[in-house]
Amino acid sequence: MQNSMQNVQQGLLDQDDEIKVLVLSDADRAALNAQASRGLLLALAAQGAMGLAAAVIAGVVGGAAAGWSALAGAGAYFIPNALFALRLVVSVRAGKASPFTFLSGELIKLFATALLLWLLSRVAQDSLVWPAALIGLILTLKGYLLLLMFRKLS
């Protein structure tokens, strides 16, 4: 198996004699960084809009307690996600973005979301409308659907 793999690799090298590497200019890199930052902020705006829509719909359908619960459920995901996205934007603009930055930020975001949901269940247990809170959370998670609907997702 290893011999056949070496033969394939050797055959590829014999054909081209070199492996082509994509080299980006500083202008290309800056354009990609700007596009990535715009995409992150656009996704964040879509999630915020979905969370607010969930709160308004829950408030109209289920009353004020349901509206506040949906807003709290949306905020439990939106706040950590906004901090994570802003950290990524700063890292990209500073040129210090790395897979470790992304994975550690994602892990912190997930723990923060779980912590906020736990706090929500403890602090507002008497007035919390769980179905509305979960709808707010789910609609905020699915904010990218707004981008798909308006064809803004690349």
N, CA and C of each residue as an Amber inpcrd file, in Angstrom:
protein
   462
   0.8300000  -1.1950000   0.0000000   0.0000000   0.0000000   0.0000000
   0.8730000   1.2560000   0.0000000   1.8960000   1.2580000   0.8360000
   2.7600000   2.4190000   0.9220000   3.5550000   2.5950000  -0.3680000
   3.9770000   1.4820000  -1.0010000   4.6930000   1.5630000  -2.2800000
   3.8210000   2.1810000  -3.3660000   2.5530000   1.7630000  -3.4130000
   1.6720000   2.3080000  -4.4470000   1.4400000   3.8030000  -4.2290000
   1.3710000   4.2120000  -2.9570000   1.2010000   5.6270000  -2.6620000
   2.4350000   6.4160000  -3.0870000   3.6100000   5.8720000  -2.8360000
   4.8440000   6.5380000  -3.2450000   4.9360000   6.6190000  -4.7630000
   4.4880000   5.5670000  -5.4580000   4.4900000   5.5880000  -6.9220000
   3.5560000   6.6640000  -7.4660000   2.3970000   6.7980000  -6.8380000
   1.4550000   7.8240000  -7.2710000   2.0590000   9.2060000  -7.0460000
   2.6470000   9.4230000  -5.8690000   3.2630000  10.7130000  -5.5820000
   4.4110000  10.9880000  -6.5350000   5.2260000   9.9710000  -6.8150000
   6.3450000  10.1230000  -7.7390000   5.8370000  10.4450000  -9.1340000
   4.7440000   9.7750000  -9.5400000   4.1570000  10.0440000 -10.8500000
   3.6620000  11.4700000 -10.9620000   3.0650000  11.9750000  -9.8850000
   2.6060000  13.3560000  -9.9010000   3.7720000  14.3240000  -9.9900000
   4.8280000  14.0290000  -9.2780000   5.9860000  14.9100000  -9.3200000
   6.7020000  14.8210000 -10.6620000   6.7100000  13.6400000 -11.2740000
   7.3640000  13.4890000 -12.5720000   6.6340000  14.2860000 -13.6520000
   5.3190000  14.3620000 -13.5420000   4.5510000  15.0660000 -14.5530000
   4.7900000  16.5780000 -14.4870000   4.7710000  17.1420000 -13.3050000
   4.8850000  18.5940000 -13.1700000   6.2760000  19.0390000 -12.7200000
   7.0000000  18.1650000 -12.0680000   8.3160000  18.4300000 -11.4930000
   8.2900000  19.4800000 -10.3840000   7.1680000  20.0630000 -10.1260000
   7.0570000  20.9900000  -9.0100000   5.6050000  21.0850000  -8.5770000
   5.4170000  21.3930000  -7.3350000   4.0750000  21.5890000  -6.7980000
   3.8050000  23.0860000  -6.7890000   2.6790000  23.4530000  -7.3760000
   2.3500000  24.8720000  -7.4730000   1.6800000  25.3390000  -6.1820000
   2.1460000  26.4430000  -5.6810000   1.6270000  27.0280000  -4.4540000
   1.0010000  28.3750000  -4.8020000  -0.1830000  28.5810000  -4.2680000
  -0.8630000  29.8570000  -4.4770000  -0.2460000  30.8960000  -3.5550000
   0.2660000  31.9450000  -4.1340000   0.8640000  33.0240000  -3.3570000
  -0.0280000  34.2540000  -3.4920000  -0.4660000  34.7710000  -2.3440000
  -1.3350000  35.9430000  -2.3450000  -0.5190000  37.1980000  -2.1110000
  -0.8860000  38.2260000  -2.8320000  -0.2580000  39.5220000  -2.5750000
  -0.8830000  40.1220000  -1.3160000  -0.2850000  41.1780000  -0.8140000
  -0.8390000  41.8450000   0.3620000  -2.2300000  42.4000000   0.0770000
  -2.4440000  42.8880000  -1.1280000  -3.7550000  43.4250000  -1.5050000
  -4.8030000  42.3060000  -1.5610000  -4.4260000  41.1430000  -2.1160000
  -5.3480000  40.0030000  -2.1650000  -5.6920000  39.5280000  -0.7590000
  -4.6960000  39.4490000   0.0860000  -4.9080000  39.0150000   1.4690000
  -5.8080000  40.0020000   2.2120000  -5.5990000  41.2850000   1.9970000
  -6.4370000  42.3020000   2.6420000  -7.8810000  42.2150000   2.1420000
  -8.0550000  41.9550000   0.8480000  -9.4090000  41.8250000   0.2950000
 -10.1150000  40.6030000   0.8800000  -9.4120000  39.4900000   1.0180000
 -10.0030000  38.2940000   1.6200000 -10.3420000  38.5140000   3.0880000
  -9.4670000  39.1990000   3.8070000  -9.7300000  39.5000000   5.2110000
 -10.9450000  40.4050000   5.3660000 -11.0700000  41.4000000   4.4940000
 -12.2210000  42.3050000   4.5420000 -13.5130000  41.5570000   4.2310000
 -13.4640000  40.6550000   3.2490000 -14.6390000  39.8610000   2.8950000
 -15.0340000  38.9400000   4.0470000 -14.0630000  38.3350000   4.7120000
 -14.3510000  37.4620000   5.8500000 -14.9610000  38.2540000   7.0040000
 -14.4290000  39.4330000   7.2640000 -14.9660000  40.2770000   8.3420000
 -16.3930000  40.7010000   8.0440000 -16.6500000  41.0870000   6.7880000
 -18.0120000  41.4680000   6.3960000 -18.9660000  40.2950000   6.5590000
 -18.5290000  39.1130000   6.1630000 -19.3710000  37.9220000   6.2890000
 -19.7070000  37.6060000   7.7330000 -18.7240000  37.7410000   8.6240000
 -18.9760000  37.4930000  10.0490000 -19.9810000  38.4910000  10.6110000
 -19.7900000  39.7520000  10.2870000 -20.6880000  40.7820000  10.8200000
 -22.0870000  40.6730000  10.2150000 -22.1690000  40.2570000   8.9550000
 -23.4720000  40.0620000   8.3200000 -24.2120000  38.8930000   8.9600000
 -23.4970000  37.8030000   9.2440000 -24.1170000  36.6630000   9.9190000
 -24.5900000  37.0470000  11.3130000 -23.8070000  37.8670000  11.9920000
 -24.1840000  38.3300000  13.3250000 -25.4460000  39.1990000  13.2630000
 -25.5210000  40.0640000  12.2800000 -26.7070000  40.9100000  12.1150000
 -27.9450000  40.0580000  11.8200000 -27.7790000  39.0330000  11.0020000
 -28.9030000  38.1480000  10.6730000 -29.3720000  37.3900000  11.9110000
 -28.4350000  36.9470000  12.7410000 -28.8230000  36.2510000  13.9660000
 -29.5480000  37.1950000  14.9250000 -29.0750000  38.4070000  15.0190000
 -29.7530000  39.3850000  15.8710000 -31.1650000  39.6810000  15.3830000
 -31.3130000  39.8020000  14.0780000 -32.6360000  40.0640000  13.5040000
 -33.5840000  38.8940000  13.7620000 -33.0810000  37.6770000  13.6300000
 -33.9230000  36.5040000  13.8930000 -34.3090000  36.4210000  15.3660000
 -33.3880000  36.7650000  16.2520000 -33.7020000  36.7620000  17.6770000
 -34.7610000  37.7890000  18.0340000 -34.6290000  38.9870000  17.4620000
 -35.6370000  40.0200000  17.7010000 -36.9890000  39.6370000  17.1050000
 -36.9640000  39.0200000  15.9280000 -38.2200000  38.5670000  15.3080000
 -38.8950000  37.5110000  16.1800000 -38.0970000  36.5970000  16.7330000
 -38.6530000  35.5690000  17.6150000 -39.2880000  36.1990000  18.8460000
 -38.6300000  37.2200000  19.4030000 -39.1660000  37.8860000  20.5920000
 -40.4700000  38.6090000  20.2780000 -40.5170000  39.2810000  19.1410000
 -41.7390000  40.0030000  18.7630000 -42.8870000  39.0290000  18.5110000
 -42.6100000  37.9600000  17.7740000 -43.6620000  36.9760000  17.4790000
 -44.1530000  36.3140000  18.7610000 -43.2110000  35.9140000  19.6240000
 -43.6070000  35.2840000  20.8870000 -44.3840000  36.2600000  21.7570000
 -43.9970000  37.5290000  21.7360000 -44.7120000  38.5310000  22.5220000
 -46.1270000  38.7420000  22.0310000 -46.3160000  38.7480000  20.7210000
 -47.6500000  38.9340000  20.1530000 -48.5150000  37.7040000  20.4080000
 -47.9350000  36.5100000  20.2180000 -48.7040000  35.2740000  20.3500000
 -48.9120000  34.8790000  21.8140000 -47.8670000  34.9680000  22.6280000
 -47.9440000  34.4330000  23.9860000 -47.9350000  35.4510000  25.1030000
 -47.8260000  36.7130000  24.7690000 -47.8240000  37.7330000  25.8110000
 -46.4180000  38.2070000  26.1450000 -46.3470000  39.1450000  27.0780000
 -45.0820000  39.7880000  27.4220000 -44.0640000  38.8020000  27.9840000
 -44.5070000  37.8820000  28.8320000 -43.5710000  36.9120000  29.4280000
 -42.9460000  36.0390000  28.3520000 -43.7250000  35.6480000  27.3740000
 -43.1930000  34.8340000  26.2760000 -42.2210000  35.6420000  25.4280000
 -42.5230000  36.8980000  25.1940000 -41.6270000  37.7520000  24.4180000
 -40.2830000  37.9430000  25.1010000 -40.3240000  38.2250000  26.4150000
 -39.0780000  38.3860000  27.1580000 -38.3040000  37.0650000  27.2290000
 -39.0280000  35.9620000  27.3410000 -38.3700000  34.6480000  27.3830000
 -37.6770000  34.3410000  26.0570000 -38.3360000  34.6580000  24.9510000
 -37.7290000  34.4370000  23.6330000 -36.4980000  35.3190000  23.4690000
 -36.5860000  36.5510000  23.9410000 -35.4370000  37.4480000  23.8620000
 -34.2800000  36.9360000  24.7260000 -34.6000000  36.4190000  25.8890000
 -33.5580000  35.8620000  26.7640000 -32.9370000  34.6130000  26.1450000
 -33.7530000  33.7640000  25.5400000 -33.2190000  32.5690000  24.8690000
 -32.3330000  32.9440000  23.6930000 -32.7410000  33.9450000  22.9460000
 -31.9230000  34.4220000  21.8240000 -30.6200000  35.0270000  22.3300000
 -30.7040000  35.7990000  23.4050000 -29.5130000  36.4320000  23.9560000
 -28.5160000  35.4430000  24.5240000 -29.0050000  34.3060000  25.0090000
 -28.1140000  33.2930000  25.5690000 -27.1450000  32.7650000  24.5140000
 -27.5450000  32.7940000  23.2540000 -26.6240000  32.3920000  22.1810000
 -25.9890000  33.6000000  21.5090000 -26.7690000  34.6590000  21.3340000
 -26.2840000  35.8020000  20.5690000 -25.1190000  36.5130000  21.2520000
 -25.1860000  36.6960000  22.5510000 -24.1280000  37.4360000  23.2620000
 -22.7780000  36.7260000  23.1610000 -22.6780000  35.4270000  23.5050000
 -21.3750000  34.7640000  23.3350000 -20.9310000  34.7140000  21.8750000
 -21.8810000  34.5440000  20.9660000 -21.5280000  34.4780000  19.5560000
 -21.0260000  35.8270000  19.0450000 -21.6210000  36.9120000  19.5180000
 -21.1710000  38.2450000  19.1100000 -19.7540000  38.5050000  19.6150000
 -19.4840000  38.1180000  20.8460000 -18.1290000  38.3000000  21.3800000
 -17.1210000  37.4540000  20.6020000 -17.5120000  36.2380000  20.2490000
 -16.6470000  35.3580000  19.4690000 -16.3950000  35.9330000  18.0780000
 -17.4410000  36.4130000  17.4200000 -17.2880000  36.9730000  16.0750000
 -16.4230000  38.2280000  16.0990000 -16.6250000  39.0810000  17.0840000
 -15.8080000  40.2880000  17.1710000 -14.3460000  39.9470000  17.4570000
 -14.1230000  38.9230000  18.2610000 -12.7460000  38.4740000  18.5200000
 -12.1070000  37.9590000  17.2300000 -12.8840000  37.2310000  16.4270000
 -12.3580000  36.7410000  15.1490000 -12.0550000  37.8840000  14.1850000
 -12.9240000  38.8810000  14.1450000 -12.7000000  40.0240000  13.2570000
 -11.4160000  40.7470000  13.6560000 -11.2300000  40.9540000  14.9450000
 -10.0100000  41.6140000  15.4250000  -8.7840000  40.7600000  15.0930000
  -8.8850000  39.4460000  15.2670000  -7.7580000  38.5550000  14.9530000
  -7.4190000  38.5790000  13.4670000  -8.4490000  38.6040000  12.6300000
  -8.2190000  38.6310000  11.1830000  -7.5640000  39.9430000  10.7780000
  -8.0650000  41.0340000  11.3060000  -7.4980000  42.3420000  10.9460000
  -6.0820000  42.5170000  11.4680000  -5.7730000  41.8930000  12.5930000
  -4.4160000  41.9800000  13.1440000  -3.4770000  40.9630000  12.4870000
  -4.0480000  40.0770000  11.6790000  -3.2350000  39.0630000  11.0140000
  -2.8140000  37.9310000  11.9340000  -3.5490000  37.7330000  13.0140000
  -3.1890000  36.7090000  13.9880000  -4.2360000  35.6090000  14.0830000
  -5.0570000  35.4500000  13.0710000  -6.0680000  34.4020000  13.0850000
  -5.3960000  33.0520000  12.8640000  -5.8570000  32.0720000  13.6100000
  -5.3030000  30.7330000  13.4720000  -6.3920000  29.7170000  13.7990000
  -6.1920000  28.4630000  13.4550000  -7.1720000  27.4390000  13.8280000
  -7.3610000  27.3570000  15.3400000  -6.2910000  27.5570000  16.0990000
  -6.4070000  27.5250000  17.5550000  -7.2970000  28.6560000  18.0540000
  -7.1640000  29.8310000  17.4680000  -8.0090000  30.9720000  17.8440000
  -9.4730000  30.6230000  17.6250000  -9.7540000  30.0070000  16.4780000
 -11.1330000  29.6520000  16.1520000 -11.6600000  28.5770000  17.0960000
 -10.9140000  27.4810000  17.2610000 -11.4020000  26.3640000  18.0710000
 -11.5380000  26.7310000  19.5460000 -10.5850000  27.4750000  20.0780000
 -10.6940000  27.8790000  21.4840000 -11.8590000  28.8430000  21.6710000
 -12.0440000  29.7580000  20.7420000 -13.1810000  30.6780000  20.8170000
 -14.5110000  29.9600000  20.7120000 -14.5740000  28.9690000  19.8460000
 -15.8050000  28.1850000  19.6810000 -16.1220000  27.4160000  20.9620000
 -15.1090000  26.8500000  21.5810000 -15.3090000  26.1150000  22.8280000
 -15.7940000  27.0440000  23.9430000 -15.1820000  28.1910000  24.0580000
 -15.5970000  29.1780000  25.0710000 -17.0280000  29.6310000  24.7970000
 -17.3650000  29.8350000  23.5240000 -18.7240000  30.2670000  23.1600000
 -19.7580000  29.2210000  23.5700000 -19.4610000  27.9530000  23.3310000
 -20.4070000  26.8990000  23.6910000 -20.6000000  26.8030000  25.2050000
 -19.5090000  26.8790000  25.9520000 -19.6200000  26.8470000  27.4100000
 -20.3690000  28.0790000  27.9300000 -20.1100000  29.2360000  27.3640000
 -20.7950000  30.4580000  27.7960000 -22.2900000  30.3710000  27.5040000
 -22.6580000  29.8050000  26.3560000 -24.0710000  29.6410000  26.0170000
 -24.7520000  28.7030000  27.0030000 -24.1000000  27.5850000  27.3090000
 -24.6640000  26.6410000  28.2810000 -24.7890000  27.2920000  29.6550000
 -23.8000000  28.0610000  30.0450000 -23.8360000  28.7530000  31.3370000
 -24.9760000  29.7700000  31.3840000 -25.1440000  30.5320000  30.3050000
 -26.2290000  31.5240000  30.2750000 -27.6020000  30.8610000  30.3040000
 -27.7490000  29.7400000  29.6180000 -29.0290000  29.0250000  29.6710000
 -29.2880000  28.4770000  31.0740000 -28.2450000  27.9840000  31.7270000
 -28.3900000  27.4900000  33.0940000 -28.7740000  28.6380000  34.0240000
 -28.0840000  29.7820000  33.8780000 -28.4130000  30.9520000  34.7040000
 -29.8420000  31.4160000  34.4550000 -30.2560000  31.3740000  33.2140000
 -31.6200000  31.7640000  32.8570000 -32.6320000  30.8700000  33.5660000
 -32.3430000  29.5800000  33.6140000 -33.2680000  28.6560000  34.2730000
 -33.3160000  28.8830000  35.7770000 -32.2340000  29.3540000  36.3640000
 -32.1840000  29.5820000  37.8180000 -32.7680000  30.9460000  38.2030000
 -32.4230000  31.9770000  37.4460000 -32.8230000  33.3380000  37.8070000
 -34.2860000  33.5990000  37.4860000 -34.7380000  33.1430000  36.3400000
 -36.0940000  33.4670000  35.8840000 -37.0040000  32.2490000  35.8630000
 -36.7950000  31.3180000  36.7760000 -37.5400000  30.0680000  36.7070000
 -39.0490000  30.2410000  36.8590000 -39.4810000  31.2440000  37.5990000
 -40.9210000  31.4370000  37.7970000 -41.5970000  32.1120000  36.6060000
 -40.8920000  33.0100000  35.9380000 -41.5260000  33.7620000  34.8520000
 -41.0830000  33.3100000  33.4610000 -40.1810000  32.3400000  33.3800000
 -39.6580000  31.9060000  32.0880000 -40.6440000  31.0000000  31.3640000
 -40.8820000  31.3050000  30.1070000 -41.7170000  30.4640000  29.2470000
 -40.7400000  29.6720000  28.3700000 -40.5110000  28.4150000  28.7550000
 -39.4700000  27.6310000  28.0840000 -39.6880000  27.4490000  26.5810000
 -40.9020000  27.1660000  26.1110000 -41.0540000  27.0320000  24.6540000
 -40.6450000  28.3020000  23.9060000 -40.9850000  29.4510000  24.4520000
 -40.6090000  30.7150000  23.8060000 -39.0960000  30.9110000  23.8550000
 -38.4680000  30.5860000  24.9940000 -37.0180000  30.7210000  25.1110000
 -36.3060000  29.8040000  24.1160000 -36.8050000  28.6050000  23.9580000
 -36.1910000  27.6710000  23.0120000 -36.4050000  28.1100000  21.5620000
 -37.5690000  28.6700000  21.2790000 -37.8210000  29.2050000  19.9270000
 -36.8610000  30.3540000  19.6430000 -36.6690000  31.2380000  20.6150000
 -35.7120000  32.3350000  20.4370000 -34.3040000  31.8230000  20.2090000
 -33.9060000  30.8180000  20.9610000 -32.5850000  30.2220000  20.8080000
 -32.4260000  29.5860000  19.4250000 -33.4060000  28.8040000  19.0170000
 -33.3150000  28.0910000  17.7340000 -33.3340000  29.0640000  16.5580000
 -34.2090000  30.0650000  16.6060000 -34.2500000  31.0250000  15.4970000
 -32.9600000  31.8340000  15.4090000 -32.3660000  32.1260000  16.5410000
 -31.0840000  32.8420000  16.5220000 -29.9960000  31.9430000  15.9410000
 -30.0070000  30.6720000  16.3070000 -29.0460000  29.7230000  15.7380000
 -29.1970000  29.6260000  14.2200000 -30.3980000  29.7670000  13.7410000
 -30.6790000  29.6280000  12.3070000 -30.7000000  30.9670000  11.5810000
 -29.9790000  31.9310000  12.0700000 -29.9350000  33.2480000  11.4500000
 -29.4050000  33.2360000  10.0320000 -28.5610000  32.2530000   9.7330000
 -28.0200000  32.1780000   8.3730000 -29.1100000  31.9300000   7.3390000
 -30.2680000  31.4130000   7.7620000 -31.3680000  31.2070000   6.8120000
 -31.8270000  32.5310000   6.2090000 -31.7440000  33.6000000   6.9930000
 -32.0750000  34.9260000   6.4780000 -31.1200000  35.3020000   5.3540000
 -29.8270000  34.9970000   5.5500000 -28.8350000  35.2930000   4.5150000
 -29.0870000  34.4520000   3.2730000 -29.4640000  33.2010000   3.4610000
 -29.7890000  32.3500000   2.3120000 -31.0130000  32.8690000   1.5740000
 -32.0020000  33.3210000   2.3450000 -33.2420000  33.8010000   1.7420000
 -32.9920000  35.0350000   0.8690000 -32.1010000  35.9070000   1.3080000
 -31.8050000  37.1210000   0.5580000 -30.5570000  36.9900000  -0.2950000
 -30.0610000  35.7680000  -0.4200000 -28.8900000  35.4540000  -1.2600000
 -27.6750000  36.2930000  -0.9140000 -27.4400000  36.4620000   0.3790000
 -26.2780000  37.2120000   0.8460000 -25.1910000  36.2860000   1.3740000
 -25.4700000  34.9830000   1.3830000 -24.5040000  34.0100000   1.8880000
 -23.6360000  33.5510000   0.7290000 -22.3380000  33.7310000   0.8800000
 -21.4480000  33.3300000  -0.2190000 -20.9270000  31.9360000  -0.0260000
